[in-house]
mmCIF file of C-alpha atoms in Angstrom:
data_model
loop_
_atom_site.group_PDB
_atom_site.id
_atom_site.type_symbol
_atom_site.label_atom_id
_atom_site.label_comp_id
_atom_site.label_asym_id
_atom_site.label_seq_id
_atom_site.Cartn_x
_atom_site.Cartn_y
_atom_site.Cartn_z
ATOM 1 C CA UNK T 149 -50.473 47.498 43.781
ATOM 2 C CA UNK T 150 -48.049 47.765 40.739
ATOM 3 C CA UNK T 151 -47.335 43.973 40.709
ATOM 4 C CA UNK T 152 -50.643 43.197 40.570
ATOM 5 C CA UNK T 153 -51.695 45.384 37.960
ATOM 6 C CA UNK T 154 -48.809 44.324 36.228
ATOM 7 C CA UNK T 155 -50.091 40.884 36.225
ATOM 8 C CA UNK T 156 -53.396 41.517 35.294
ATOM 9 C CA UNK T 157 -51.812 43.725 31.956
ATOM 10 C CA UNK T 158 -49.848 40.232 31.571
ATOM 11 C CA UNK T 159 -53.019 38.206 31.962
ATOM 12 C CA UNK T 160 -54.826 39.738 29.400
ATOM 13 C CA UNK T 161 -51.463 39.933 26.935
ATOM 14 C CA UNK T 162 -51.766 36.421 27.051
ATOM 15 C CA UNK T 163 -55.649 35.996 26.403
ATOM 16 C CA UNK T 164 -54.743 37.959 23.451
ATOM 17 C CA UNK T 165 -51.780 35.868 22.004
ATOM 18 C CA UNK T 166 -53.939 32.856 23.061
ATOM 19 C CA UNK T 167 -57.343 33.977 20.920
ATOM 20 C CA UNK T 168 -55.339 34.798 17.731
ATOM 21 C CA UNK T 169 -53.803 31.970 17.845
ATOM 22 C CA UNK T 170 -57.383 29.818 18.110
ATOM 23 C CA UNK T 171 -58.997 31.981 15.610
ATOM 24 C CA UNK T 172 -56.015 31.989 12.743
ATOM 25 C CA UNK T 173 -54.488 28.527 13.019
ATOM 26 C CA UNK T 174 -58.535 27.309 12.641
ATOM 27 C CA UNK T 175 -58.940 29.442 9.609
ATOM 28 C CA UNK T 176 -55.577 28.728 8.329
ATOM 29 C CA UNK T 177 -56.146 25.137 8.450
ATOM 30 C CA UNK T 178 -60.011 25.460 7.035
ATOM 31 C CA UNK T 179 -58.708 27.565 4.211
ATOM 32 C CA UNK T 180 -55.439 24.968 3.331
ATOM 33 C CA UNK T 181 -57.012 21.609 3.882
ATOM 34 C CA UNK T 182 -54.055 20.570 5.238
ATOM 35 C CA UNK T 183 -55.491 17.640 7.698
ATOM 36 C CA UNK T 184 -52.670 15.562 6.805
ATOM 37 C CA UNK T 185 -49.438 17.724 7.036
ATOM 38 C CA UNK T 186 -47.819 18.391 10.425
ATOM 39 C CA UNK T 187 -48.923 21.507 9.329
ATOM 40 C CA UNK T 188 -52.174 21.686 10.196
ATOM 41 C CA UNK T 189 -51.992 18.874 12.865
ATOM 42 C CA UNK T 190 -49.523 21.177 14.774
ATOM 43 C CA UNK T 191 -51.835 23.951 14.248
ATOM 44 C CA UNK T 192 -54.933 22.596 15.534
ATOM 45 C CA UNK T 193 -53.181 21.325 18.533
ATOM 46 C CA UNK T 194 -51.959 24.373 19.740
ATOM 47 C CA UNK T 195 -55.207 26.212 18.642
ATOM 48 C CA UNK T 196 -57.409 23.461 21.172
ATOM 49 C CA UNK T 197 -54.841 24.432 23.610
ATOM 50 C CA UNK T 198 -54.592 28.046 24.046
ATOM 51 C CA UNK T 199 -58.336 28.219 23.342
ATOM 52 C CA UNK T 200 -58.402 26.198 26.501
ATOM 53 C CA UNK T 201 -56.056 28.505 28.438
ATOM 54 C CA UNK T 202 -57.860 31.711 27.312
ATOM 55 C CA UNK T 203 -61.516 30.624 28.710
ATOM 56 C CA UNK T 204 -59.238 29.430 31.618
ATOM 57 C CA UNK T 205 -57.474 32.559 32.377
ATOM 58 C CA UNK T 206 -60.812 34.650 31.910
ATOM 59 C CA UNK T 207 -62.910 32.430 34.297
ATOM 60 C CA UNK T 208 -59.863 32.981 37.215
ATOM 61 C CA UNK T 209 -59.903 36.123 36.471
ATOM 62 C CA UNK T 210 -63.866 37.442 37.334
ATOM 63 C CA UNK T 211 -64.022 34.347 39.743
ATOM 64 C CA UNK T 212 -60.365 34.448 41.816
ATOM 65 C CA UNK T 213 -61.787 30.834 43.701
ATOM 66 C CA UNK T 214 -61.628 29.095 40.439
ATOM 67 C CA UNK T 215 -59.113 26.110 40.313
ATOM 68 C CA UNK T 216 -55.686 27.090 38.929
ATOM 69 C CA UNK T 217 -54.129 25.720 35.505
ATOM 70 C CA UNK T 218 -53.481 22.264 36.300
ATOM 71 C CA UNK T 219 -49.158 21.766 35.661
ATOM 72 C CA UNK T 220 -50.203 19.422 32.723
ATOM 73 C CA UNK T 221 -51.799 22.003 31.053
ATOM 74 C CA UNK T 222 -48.871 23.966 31.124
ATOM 75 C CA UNK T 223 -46.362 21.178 30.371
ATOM 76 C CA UNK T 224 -48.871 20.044 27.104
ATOM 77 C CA UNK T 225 -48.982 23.992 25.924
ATOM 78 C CA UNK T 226 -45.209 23.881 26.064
ATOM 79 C CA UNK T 227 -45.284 21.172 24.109
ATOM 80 C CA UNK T 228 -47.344 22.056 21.691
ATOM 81 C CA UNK T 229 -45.661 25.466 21.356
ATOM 82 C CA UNK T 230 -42.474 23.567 20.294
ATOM 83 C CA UNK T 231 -44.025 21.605 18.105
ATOM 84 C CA UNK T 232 -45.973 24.686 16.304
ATOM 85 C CA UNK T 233 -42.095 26.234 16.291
ATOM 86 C CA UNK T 234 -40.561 24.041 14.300
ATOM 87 C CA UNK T 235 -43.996 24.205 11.663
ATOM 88 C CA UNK T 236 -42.715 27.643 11.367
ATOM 89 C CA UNK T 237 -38.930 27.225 11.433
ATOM 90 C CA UNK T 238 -39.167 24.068 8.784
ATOM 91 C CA UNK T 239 -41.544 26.349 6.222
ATOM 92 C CA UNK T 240 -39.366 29.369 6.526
ATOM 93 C CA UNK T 241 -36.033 27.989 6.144
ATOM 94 C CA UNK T 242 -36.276 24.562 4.502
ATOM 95 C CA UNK T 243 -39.912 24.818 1.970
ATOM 96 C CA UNK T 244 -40.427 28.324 1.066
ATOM 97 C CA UNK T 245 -36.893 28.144 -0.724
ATOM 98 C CA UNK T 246 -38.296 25.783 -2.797
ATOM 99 C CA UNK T 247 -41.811 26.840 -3.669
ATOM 100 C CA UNK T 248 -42.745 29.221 -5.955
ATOM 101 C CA UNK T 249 -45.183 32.537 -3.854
ATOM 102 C CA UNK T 250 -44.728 30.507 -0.618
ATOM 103 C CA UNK T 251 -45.660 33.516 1.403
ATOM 104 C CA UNK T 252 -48.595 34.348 -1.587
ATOM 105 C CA UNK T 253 -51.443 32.988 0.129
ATOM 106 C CA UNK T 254 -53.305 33.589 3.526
ATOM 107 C CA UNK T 255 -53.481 30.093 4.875
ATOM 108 C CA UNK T 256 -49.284 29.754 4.715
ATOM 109 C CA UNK T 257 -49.137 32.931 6.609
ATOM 110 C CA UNK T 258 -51.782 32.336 9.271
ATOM 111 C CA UNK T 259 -50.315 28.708 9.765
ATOM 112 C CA UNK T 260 -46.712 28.719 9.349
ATOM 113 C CA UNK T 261 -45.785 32.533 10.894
ATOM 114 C CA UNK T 262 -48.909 34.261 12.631
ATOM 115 C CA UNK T 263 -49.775 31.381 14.350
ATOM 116 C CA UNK T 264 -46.120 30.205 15.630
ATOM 117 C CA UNK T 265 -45.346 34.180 16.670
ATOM 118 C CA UNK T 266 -48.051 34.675 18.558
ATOM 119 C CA UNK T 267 -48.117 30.846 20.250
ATOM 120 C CA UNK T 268 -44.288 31.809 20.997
ATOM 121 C CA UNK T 269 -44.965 35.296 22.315
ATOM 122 C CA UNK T 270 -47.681 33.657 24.448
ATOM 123 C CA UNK T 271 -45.038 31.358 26.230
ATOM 124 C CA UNK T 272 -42.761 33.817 27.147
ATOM 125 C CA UNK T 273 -45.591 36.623 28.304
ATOM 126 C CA UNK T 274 -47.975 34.227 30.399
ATOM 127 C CA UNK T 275 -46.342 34.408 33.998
ATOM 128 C CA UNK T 276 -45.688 30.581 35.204
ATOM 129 C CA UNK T 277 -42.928 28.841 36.635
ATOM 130 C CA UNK T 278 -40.205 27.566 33.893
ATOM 131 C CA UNK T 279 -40.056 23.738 33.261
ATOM 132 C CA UNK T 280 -37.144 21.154 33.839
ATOM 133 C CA UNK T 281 -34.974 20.007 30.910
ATOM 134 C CA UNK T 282 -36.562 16.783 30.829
ATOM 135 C CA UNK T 283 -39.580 18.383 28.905
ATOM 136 C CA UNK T 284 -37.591 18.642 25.978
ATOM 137 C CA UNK T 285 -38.215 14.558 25.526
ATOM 138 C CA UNK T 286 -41.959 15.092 25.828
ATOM 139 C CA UNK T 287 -41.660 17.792 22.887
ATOM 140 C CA UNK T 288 -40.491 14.732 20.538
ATOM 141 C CA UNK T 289 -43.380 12.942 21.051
ATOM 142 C CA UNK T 290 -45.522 15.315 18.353
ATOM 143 C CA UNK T 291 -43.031 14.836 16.011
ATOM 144 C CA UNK T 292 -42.326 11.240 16.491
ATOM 145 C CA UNK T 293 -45.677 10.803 16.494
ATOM 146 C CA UNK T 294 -45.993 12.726 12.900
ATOM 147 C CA UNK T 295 -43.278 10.759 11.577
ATOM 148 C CA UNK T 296 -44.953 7.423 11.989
ATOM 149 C CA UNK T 297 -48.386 8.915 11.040
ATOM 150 C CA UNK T 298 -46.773 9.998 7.466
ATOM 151 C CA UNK T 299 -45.025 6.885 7.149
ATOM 152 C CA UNK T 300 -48.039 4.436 7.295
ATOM 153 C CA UNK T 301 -49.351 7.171 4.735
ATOM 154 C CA UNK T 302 -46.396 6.063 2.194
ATOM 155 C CA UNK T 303 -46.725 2.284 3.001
ATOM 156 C CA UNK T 304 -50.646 2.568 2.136
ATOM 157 C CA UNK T 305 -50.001 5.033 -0.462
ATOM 158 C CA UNK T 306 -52.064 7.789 0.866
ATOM 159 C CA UNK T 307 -52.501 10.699 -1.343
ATOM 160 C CA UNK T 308 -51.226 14.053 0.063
ATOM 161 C CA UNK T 309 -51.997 16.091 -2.714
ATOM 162 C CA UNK T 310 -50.990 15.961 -6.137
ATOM 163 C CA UNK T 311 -50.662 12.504 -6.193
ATOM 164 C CA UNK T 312 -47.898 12.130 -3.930
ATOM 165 C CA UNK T 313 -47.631 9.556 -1.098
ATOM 166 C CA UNK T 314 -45.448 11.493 1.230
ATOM 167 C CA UNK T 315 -46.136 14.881 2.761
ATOM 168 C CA UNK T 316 -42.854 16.739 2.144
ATOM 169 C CA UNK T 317 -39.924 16.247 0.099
ATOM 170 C CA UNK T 318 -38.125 15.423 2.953
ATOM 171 C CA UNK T 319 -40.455 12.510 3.948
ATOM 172 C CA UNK T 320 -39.762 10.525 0.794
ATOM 173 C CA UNK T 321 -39.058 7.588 1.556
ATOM 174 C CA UNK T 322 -37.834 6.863 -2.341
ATOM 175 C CA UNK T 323 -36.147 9.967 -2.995
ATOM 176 C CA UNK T 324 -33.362 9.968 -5.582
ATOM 177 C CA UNK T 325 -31.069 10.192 -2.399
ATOM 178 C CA UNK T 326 -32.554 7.081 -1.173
ATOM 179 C CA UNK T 327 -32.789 6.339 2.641
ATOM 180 C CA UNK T 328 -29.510 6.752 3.814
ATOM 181 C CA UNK T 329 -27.961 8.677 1.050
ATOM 182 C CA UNK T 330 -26.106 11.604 0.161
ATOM 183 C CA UNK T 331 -26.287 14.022 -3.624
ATOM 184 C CA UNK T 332 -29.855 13.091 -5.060
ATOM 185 C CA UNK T 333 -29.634 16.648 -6.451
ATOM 186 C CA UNK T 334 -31.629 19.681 -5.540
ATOM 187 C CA UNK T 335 -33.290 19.576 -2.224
ATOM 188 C CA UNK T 336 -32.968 15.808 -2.005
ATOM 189 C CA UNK T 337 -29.032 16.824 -1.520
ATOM 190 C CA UNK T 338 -29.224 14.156 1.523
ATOM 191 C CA UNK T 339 -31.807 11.188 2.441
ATOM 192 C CA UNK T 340 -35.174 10.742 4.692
ATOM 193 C CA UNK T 341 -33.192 8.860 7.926
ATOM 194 C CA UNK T 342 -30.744 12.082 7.796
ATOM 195 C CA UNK T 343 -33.751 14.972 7.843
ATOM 196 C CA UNK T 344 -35.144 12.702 10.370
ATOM 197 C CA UNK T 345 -31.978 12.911 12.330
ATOM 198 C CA UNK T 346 -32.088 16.870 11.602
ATOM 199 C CA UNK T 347 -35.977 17.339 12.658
ATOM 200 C CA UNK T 348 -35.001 15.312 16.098
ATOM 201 C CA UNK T 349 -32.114 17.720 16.470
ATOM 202 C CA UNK T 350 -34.367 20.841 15.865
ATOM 203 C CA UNK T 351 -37.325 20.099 18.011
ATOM 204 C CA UNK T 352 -34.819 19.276 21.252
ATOM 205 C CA UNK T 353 -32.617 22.316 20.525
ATOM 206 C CA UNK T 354 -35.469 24.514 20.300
ATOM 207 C CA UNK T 355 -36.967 23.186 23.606
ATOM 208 C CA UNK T 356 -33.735 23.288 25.307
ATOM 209 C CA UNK T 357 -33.634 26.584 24.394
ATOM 210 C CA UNK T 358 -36.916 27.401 25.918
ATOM 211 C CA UNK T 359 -36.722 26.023 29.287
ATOM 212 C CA UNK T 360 -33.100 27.578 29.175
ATOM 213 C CA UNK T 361 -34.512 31.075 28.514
ATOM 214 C CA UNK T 362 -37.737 30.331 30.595
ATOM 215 C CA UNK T 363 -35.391 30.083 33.125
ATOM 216 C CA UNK T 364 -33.622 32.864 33.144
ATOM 217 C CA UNK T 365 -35.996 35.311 32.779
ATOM 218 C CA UNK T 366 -38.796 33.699 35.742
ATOM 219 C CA UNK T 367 -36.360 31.550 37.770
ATOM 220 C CA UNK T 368 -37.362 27.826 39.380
ATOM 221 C CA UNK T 369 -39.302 25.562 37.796
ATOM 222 C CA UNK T 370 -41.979 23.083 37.720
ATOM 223 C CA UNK T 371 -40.111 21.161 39.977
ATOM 224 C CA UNK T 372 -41.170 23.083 42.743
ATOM 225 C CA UNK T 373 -43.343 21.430 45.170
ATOM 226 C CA UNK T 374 -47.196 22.569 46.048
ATOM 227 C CA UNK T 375 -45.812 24.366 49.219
ATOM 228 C CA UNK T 376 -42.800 26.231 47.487
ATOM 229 C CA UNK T 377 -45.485 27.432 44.825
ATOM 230 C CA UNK T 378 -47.787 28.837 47.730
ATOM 231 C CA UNK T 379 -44.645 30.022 49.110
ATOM 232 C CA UNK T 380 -43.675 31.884 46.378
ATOM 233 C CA UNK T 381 -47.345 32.945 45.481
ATOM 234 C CA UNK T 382 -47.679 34.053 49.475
ATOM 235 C CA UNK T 383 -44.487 36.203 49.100
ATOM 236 C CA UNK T 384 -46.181 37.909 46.107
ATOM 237 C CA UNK T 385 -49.174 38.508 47.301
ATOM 238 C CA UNK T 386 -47.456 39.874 50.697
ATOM 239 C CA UNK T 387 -45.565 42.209 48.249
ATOM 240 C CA UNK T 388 -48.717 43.749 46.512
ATOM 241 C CA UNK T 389 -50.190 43.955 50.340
ATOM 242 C CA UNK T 390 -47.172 46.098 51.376
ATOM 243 C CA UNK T 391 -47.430 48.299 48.341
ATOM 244 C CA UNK T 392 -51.018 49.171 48.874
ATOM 245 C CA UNK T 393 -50.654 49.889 52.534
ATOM 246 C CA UNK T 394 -47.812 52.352 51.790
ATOM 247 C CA UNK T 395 -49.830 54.293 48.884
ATOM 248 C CA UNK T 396 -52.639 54.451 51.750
ATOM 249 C CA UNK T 397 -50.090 55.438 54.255
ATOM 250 C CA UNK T 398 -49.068 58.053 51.758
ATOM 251 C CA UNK T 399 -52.521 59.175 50.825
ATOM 252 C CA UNK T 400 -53.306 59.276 54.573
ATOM 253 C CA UNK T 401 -49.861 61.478 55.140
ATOM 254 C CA UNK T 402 -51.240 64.083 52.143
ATOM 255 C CA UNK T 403 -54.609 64.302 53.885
ATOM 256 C CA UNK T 404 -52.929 65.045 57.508
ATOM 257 C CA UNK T 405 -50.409 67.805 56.083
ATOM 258 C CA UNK T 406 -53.553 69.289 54.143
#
């Protein structure tokens, strides 16, 4: 029926999104180097994950008796996608203004807008029930995670390239703004517990905004129990039945009146 071909087109959308995604954020990050920037952590995570969900989604598909996505899966690819978002958002808007041919090199494309468009794309194409708000706490936990990661990296005076203990501007902890600061000139116009503050504020609007829209356009969520899901999946598949009996029926009809 038209559903399920519909699905299927959907299906492989999503393998798609899901293997460019893999393929550039591991080249991206090969190319850069950038092991220690949320940068390439954020990339790699995402890339594991949708490689996961491709091979996933293929299996199901030539072998319909294979088990189904587990919800965790989906919940961690959410996150993930949030947290590959704001690597995209926070180049664009806050470090390309401030570095010279930001956009002149492959790796900062691949990693910071291929990679996010096509991880965000995949979200909003593969056909799953939305999440709850809560998620939006869960998204934190990449970036909270990040934060103490490059923090023990200034305290032990890690280099992250060019001799600098800090990975961006932003997480200098001496800055001429300070800690809590205001006016250090330039982009240190305000200090590290205020972008912190900013970054928290980003990653749980952004998911917010996701399980909002997730909502709107695919109705109920994760909270649905196991029966409402085979409920819902019964109702579908009940749907696609009804559609292929009436094409035969009308097939049938042709043949009679011929």
């Amino acid at each position: 029926g038209k559903t399920g071909a519909r699905k299927m087109i959907r299906k492989w959308i999503s393998i798609v999104l899901e293997t460019v995604v893999a393929v550039c954020a591991v080249a991206g990050v090969a190319l850069s180097q950038c092991f220690l920037y949320f940068t390439g952590q954020s990339n790699l995570w995402i890339a594991a994950t949708l490689a996961a969900f491709a091979v996933w989604q293929i299996v199901k598909i030539f072998k319909p008796s294979a088990k189904d996505i587990p919800e965790a899966m989906w919940r961690l690819k959410f996150v993930f996608t949030v947290s590959i978002t704001l690597t995209g958002v926070v180049f664009c808007a806050v470090l390309a203004p401030t570095m010279l041919g930001a956009f002149g090199n492959a790796a900062n494309v691949l990693t910071h807008v291929v990679v996010p468009v096509c991880a965000i794309a995949d979200l909003f194409v593969a056909k799953h029930d939305a999440p709850d708000f809560g998620i939006a706490v869960w998204a934190l936990v990449p970036l909270i995670y990040y934060l103490a990661f490059a923090t023990i990296g200034f305290v032990l005076n890690w280099d992250f390239g060019n001799g600098r203990n800090y990975p961006y501007f932003f997480l200098n902890w001496t800055s001429p703004a300070g800690v809590f600061g205001f006016g250090g000139g330039g982009e240190y116009f305000m200090g590290t517990f205020w972008w912190i503050l900013v970054l928290i504020a980003l990653v749980s609007g952004i998911a917010l905004a996701y399980v909002a829209i997730l909502k709107r356009v695919r109705g109920g969520a994760a909270g649905k129990t196991a029966a409402e899901r085979e409920e819902t999946a019964g109702a579908e598949n009940a749907a696609d039945t009804q559609e292929e009996n009436a094409s035969e029926d009308g097939s049938n009809a042709d043949k009679d009146r011929q």
